[in-house]
Coordinates of C-alpha atoms in Angstrom, one line a residue:
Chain A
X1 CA 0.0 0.0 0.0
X2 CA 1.3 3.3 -0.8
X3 CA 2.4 5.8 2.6
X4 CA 2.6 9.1 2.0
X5 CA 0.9 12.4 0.8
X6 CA 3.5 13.9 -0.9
X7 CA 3.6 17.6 -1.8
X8 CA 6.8 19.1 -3.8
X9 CA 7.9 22.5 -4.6
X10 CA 7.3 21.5 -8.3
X11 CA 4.4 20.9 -9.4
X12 CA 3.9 17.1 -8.6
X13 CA 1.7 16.6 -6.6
X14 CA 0.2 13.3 -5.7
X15 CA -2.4 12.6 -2.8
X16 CA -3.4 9.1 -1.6
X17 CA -6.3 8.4 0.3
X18 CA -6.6 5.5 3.0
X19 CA -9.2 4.1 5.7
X20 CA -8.3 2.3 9.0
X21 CA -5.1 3.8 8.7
X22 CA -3.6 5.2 12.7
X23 CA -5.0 7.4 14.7
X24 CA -2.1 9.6 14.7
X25 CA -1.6 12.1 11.8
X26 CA 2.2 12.9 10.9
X27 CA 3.3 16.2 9.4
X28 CA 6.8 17.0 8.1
X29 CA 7.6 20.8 8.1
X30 CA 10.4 23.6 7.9
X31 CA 10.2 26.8 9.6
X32 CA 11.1 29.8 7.3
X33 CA 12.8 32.5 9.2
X34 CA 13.6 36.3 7.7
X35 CA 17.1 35.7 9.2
X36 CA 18.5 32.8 8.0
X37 CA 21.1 32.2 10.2
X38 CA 19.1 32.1 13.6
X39 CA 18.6 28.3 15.1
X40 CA 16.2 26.9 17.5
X41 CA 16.2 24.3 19.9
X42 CA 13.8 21.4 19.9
X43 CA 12.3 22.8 22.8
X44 CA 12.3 26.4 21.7
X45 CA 10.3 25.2 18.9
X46 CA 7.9 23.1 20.3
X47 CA 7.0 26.2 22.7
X48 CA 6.8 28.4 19.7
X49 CA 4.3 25.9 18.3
X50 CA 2.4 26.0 21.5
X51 CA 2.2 29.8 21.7
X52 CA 0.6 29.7 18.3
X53 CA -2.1 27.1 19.4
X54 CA -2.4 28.9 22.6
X55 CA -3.4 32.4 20.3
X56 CA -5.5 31.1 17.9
X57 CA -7.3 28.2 20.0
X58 CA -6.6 29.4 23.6
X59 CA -6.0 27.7 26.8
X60 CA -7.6 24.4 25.3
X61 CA -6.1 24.8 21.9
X62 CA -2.4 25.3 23.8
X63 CA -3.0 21.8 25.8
X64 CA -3.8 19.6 22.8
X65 CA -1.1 16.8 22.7
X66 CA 1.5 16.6 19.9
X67 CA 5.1 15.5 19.8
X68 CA 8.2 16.4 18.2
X69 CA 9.3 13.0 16.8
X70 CA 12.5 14.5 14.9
X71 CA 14.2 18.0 14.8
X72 CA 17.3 19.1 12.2
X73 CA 18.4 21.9 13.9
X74 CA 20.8 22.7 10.5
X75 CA 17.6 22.7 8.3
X76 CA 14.6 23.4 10.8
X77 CA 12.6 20.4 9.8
X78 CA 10.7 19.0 12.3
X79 CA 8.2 15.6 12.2
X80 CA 5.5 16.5 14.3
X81 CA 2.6 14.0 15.7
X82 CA -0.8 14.5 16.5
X83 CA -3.2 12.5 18.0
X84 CA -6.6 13.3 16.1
X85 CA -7.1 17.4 15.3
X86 CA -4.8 17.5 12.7
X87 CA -6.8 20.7 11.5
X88 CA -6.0 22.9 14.7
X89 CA -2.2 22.1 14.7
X90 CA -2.0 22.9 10.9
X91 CA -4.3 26.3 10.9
X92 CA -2.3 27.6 14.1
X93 CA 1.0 26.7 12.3
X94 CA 0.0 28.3 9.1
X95 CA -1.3 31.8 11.4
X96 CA 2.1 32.2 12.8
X97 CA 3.8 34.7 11.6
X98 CA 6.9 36.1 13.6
X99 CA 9.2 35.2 16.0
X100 CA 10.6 37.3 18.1
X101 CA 10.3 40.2 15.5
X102 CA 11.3 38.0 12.6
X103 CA 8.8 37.5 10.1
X104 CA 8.3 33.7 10.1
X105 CA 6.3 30.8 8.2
X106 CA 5.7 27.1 8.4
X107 CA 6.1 25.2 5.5
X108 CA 3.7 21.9 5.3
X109 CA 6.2 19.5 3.3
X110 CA 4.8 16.2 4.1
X111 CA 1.3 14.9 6.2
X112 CA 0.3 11.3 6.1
X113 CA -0.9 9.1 8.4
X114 CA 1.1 6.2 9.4
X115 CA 4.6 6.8 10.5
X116 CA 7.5 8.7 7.9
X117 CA 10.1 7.6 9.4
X118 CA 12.1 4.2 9.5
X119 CA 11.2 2.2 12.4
X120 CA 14.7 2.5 14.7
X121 CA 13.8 6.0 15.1
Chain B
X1 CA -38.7 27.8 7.0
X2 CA -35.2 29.0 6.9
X3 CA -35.1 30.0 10.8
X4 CA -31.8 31.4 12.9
X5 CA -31.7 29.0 15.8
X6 CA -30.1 30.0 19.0
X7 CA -29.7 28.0 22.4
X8 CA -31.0 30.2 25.6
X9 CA -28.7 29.3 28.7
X10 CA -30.5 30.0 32.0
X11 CA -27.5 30.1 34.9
X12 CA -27.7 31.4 37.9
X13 CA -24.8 33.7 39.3
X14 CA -23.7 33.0 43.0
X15 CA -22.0 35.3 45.1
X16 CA -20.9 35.0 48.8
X17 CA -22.4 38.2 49.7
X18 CA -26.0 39.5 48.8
X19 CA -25.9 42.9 48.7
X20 CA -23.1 42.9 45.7
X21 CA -25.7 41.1 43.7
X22 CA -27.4 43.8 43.4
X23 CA -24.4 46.3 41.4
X24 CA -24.8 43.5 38.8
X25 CA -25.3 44.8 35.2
X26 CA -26.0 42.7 31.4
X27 CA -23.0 44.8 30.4
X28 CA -21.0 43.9 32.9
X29 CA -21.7 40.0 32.4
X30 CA -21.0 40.3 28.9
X31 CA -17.4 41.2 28.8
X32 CA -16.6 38.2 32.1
X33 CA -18.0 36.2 29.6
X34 CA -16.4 37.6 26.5
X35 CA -13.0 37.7 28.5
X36 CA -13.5 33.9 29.7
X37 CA -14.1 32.2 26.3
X38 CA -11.4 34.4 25.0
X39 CA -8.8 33.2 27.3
X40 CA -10.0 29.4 27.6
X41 CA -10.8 29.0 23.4
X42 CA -8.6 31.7 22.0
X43 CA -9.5 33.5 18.9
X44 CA -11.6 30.8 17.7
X45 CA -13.6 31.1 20.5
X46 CA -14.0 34.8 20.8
X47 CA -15.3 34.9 17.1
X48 CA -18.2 32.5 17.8
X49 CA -18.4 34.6 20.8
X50 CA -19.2 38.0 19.0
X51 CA -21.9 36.7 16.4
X52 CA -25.2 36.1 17.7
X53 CA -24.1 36.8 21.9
X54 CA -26.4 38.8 24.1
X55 CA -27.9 38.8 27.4
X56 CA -31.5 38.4 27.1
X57 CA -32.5 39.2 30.9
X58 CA -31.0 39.7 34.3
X59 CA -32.5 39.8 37.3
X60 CA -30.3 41.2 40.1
X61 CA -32.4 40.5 43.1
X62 CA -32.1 36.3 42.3
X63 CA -29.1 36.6 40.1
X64 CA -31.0 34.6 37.3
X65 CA -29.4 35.2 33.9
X66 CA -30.3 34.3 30.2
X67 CA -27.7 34.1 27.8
X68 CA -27.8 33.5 24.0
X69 CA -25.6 31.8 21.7
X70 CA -25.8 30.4 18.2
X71 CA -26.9 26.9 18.1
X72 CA -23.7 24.9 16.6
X73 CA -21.7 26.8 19.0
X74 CA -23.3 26.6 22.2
X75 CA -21.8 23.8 24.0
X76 CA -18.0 25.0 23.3
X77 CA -18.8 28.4 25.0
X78 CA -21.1 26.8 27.7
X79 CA -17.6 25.0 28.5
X80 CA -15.5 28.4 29.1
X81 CA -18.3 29.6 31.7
X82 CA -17.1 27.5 34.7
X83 CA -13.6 29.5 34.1
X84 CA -15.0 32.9 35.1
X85 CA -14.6 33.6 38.7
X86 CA -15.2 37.0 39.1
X87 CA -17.5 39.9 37.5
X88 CA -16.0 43.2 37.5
X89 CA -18.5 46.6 37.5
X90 CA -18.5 50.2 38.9
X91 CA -15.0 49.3 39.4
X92 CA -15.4 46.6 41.8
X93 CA -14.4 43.0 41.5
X94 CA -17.3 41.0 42.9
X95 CA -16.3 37.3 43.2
X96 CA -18.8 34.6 41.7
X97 CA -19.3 31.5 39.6
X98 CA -22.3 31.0 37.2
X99 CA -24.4 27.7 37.5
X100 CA -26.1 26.4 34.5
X101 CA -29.5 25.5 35.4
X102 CA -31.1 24.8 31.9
X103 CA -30.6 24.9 28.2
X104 CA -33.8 26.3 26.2
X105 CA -33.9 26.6 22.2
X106 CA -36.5 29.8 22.9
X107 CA -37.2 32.3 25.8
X108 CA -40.1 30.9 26.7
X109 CA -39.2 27.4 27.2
X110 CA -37.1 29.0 29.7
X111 CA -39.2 31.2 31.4
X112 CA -41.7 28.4 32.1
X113 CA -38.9 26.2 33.1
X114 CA -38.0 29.5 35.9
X115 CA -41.0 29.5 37.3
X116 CA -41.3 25.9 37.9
X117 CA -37.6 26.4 39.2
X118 CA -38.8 29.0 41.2
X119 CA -42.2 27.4 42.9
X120 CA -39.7 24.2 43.6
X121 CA -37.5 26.3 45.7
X122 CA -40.7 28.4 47.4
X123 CA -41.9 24.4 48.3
X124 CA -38.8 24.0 49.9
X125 CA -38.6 27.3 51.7
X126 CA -42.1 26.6 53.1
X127 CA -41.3 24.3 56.1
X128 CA -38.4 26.9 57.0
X129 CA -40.6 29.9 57.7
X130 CA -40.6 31.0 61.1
X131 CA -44.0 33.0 61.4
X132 CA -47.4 32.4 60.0
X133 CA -46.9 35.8 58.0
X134 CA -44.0 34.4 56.2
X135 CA -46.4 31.3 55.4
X136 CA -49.2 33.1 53.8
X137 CA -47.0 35.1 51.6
X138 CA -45.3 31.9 50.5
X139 CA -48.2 29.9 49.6
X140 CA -49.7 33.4 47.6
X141 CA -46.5 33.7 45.8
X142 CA -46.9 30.0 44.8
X143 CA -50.7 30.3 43.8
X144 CA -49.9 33.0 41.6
X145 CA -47.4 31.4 39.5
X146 CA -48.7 31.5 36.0
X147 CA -47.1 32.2 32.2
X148 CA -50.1 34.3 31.4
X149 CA -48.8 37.3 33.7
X150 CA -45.6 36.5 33.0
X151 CA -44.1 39.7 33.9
X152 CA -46.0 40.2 37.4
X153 CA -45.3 36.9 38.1
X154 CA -41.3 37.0 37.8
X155 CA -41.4 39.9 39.9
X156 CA -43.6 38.4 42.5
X157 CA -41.3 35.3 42.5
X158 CA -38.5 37.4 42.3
X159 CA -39.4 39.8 45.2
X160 CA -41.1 37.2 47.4
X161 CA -37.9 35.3 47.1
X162 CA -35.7 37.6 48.0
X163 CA -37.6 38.5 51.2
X164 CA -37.7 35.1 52.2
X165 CA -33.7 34.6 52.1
X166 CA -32.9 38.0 53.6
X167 CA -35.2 36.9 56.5
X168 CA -33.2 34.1 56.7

């Protein structure tokens, strides 16, 4: 069975559709910064995330669960995991738009919904 | 055929001390609960919040409050309304929390709820009174209970009510 819902810069494009597949919804993205030499930690990220959640969807919005599975700090791509509202982690994501005075964005490489990565991660 | 359906939430607001009930204003209640589903749903919430929103009626002597929300919406703000803990008018804080005591679709599912609401609690009052006074206006404010009046009789209640507690 084909994995993934891949979305390029180019225009390929190819989207796959499955049932009974996890619960969990995976989502590969890169943060975009104005400066490109600034770097954050895993932890500084998933904060950053959570602030975003926490202004768009408030106090219940900032407690929704997700994980960072995988972070390159060189590249800022991050795997992130959530457990059903895939829709309030991606609309919060796309909403953010600076960090600490830097213009910023979130760019949604990759969303599927069984697990990206190889299994000794 | 096409109709705008809203949900009517009757809650009841309790404070510690009776007299601040009375400095109690619709304005006032609006922005707690504005402020509340703001800070508990974010900006989400507070644009649910600001589309079909009101107070509909508050009493300040019993503290009874309708509120109105759109129907797809009302059970995500009737969840922010246990976060509010205090009301804030005539610059004073007055501490409180809000009970929900029913859920109508129209006003006057609620009201007729009330004032079944309100002869249950004059029942119960009735074995507490201490002279025969108290008694007989009691059982009048229960005899007189009717929709038809509707307006005499939410004061009655109201007023009879009140009496009854501050004799307390």
């Amino acid at each position: 069975m084909k994995e993934v819902e891949e979305k390029e810069e180019a225009s390929v494009y190819q989207r796959v559709v499955l049932k009974n597949a996890s619960p969990y919804h995976y989502l590969k993205v890169r943060l975009v910064l104005e400066d490109d030499s600034t770097r954050l930690s895993a932890v500084e990220l998933k904060y950053f995330i959570i602030t975003g959640l926490k202004s768009l969807y408030g106090e219940v919005g900032a407690a929704l669960n997700f994980d960072v599975l995988k972070y390159d700090e060189d590249t800022l791509t991050a795997f992130l995991r959530v457990y059903s509202s895939l829709v309030k982690l991606w609309s919060s994501l796309t909403l953010l738009g600076s960090y600490q005075n830097q213009a910023c964005a979130f760019r949604v490489l990759q969303v599927s919904r069984l697990n990206p990565l190889p299994k000794n991660m | 055929m096409v109709r705008l359906k809203s949900r009517y939430l009757l809650c009841e607001v309790n404070v510690s001390d009776r007299s601040q009930l009375l400095l109690l204003d619709d304005r006032a209640i609006m922005v707690a609960v504005k402020a509340a589903v703001a800070r508990t749903h974010g900006d989400y919430g507070a644009a649910m919040c600001s589309i079909r929103f009101c107070v509909k009626y508050l009493n300040a002597h019993t503290g009874i409050v309708f509120l109105r929300f759109p129907k797809r919406c009302y059970k995500l703000l009737w969840s922010a309304l246990p976060f509010i803990t205090s009301i804030e008018t005539r610059g004073q804080k007055i501490p409180c929390f809000l009970n929900c005591l029913h859920v109508g679709g129209t006003i006057r599912t609620c009201q007729k709820f009330l004032i079944r609401y309100n002869t249950q609690q004059l029942h119960r009052m009735l074995p507490k009174c201490k002279s025969e006074e108290e008694k007989q206006q009691v059982r009048k404010a229960i005899l007189s209970c009717s929709l038809t009046e509707s307006k005499e009789a939410f004061e009655e209640d109201s007023e009879s009510e009140g009496e009854e507690e501050e004799e307390e």
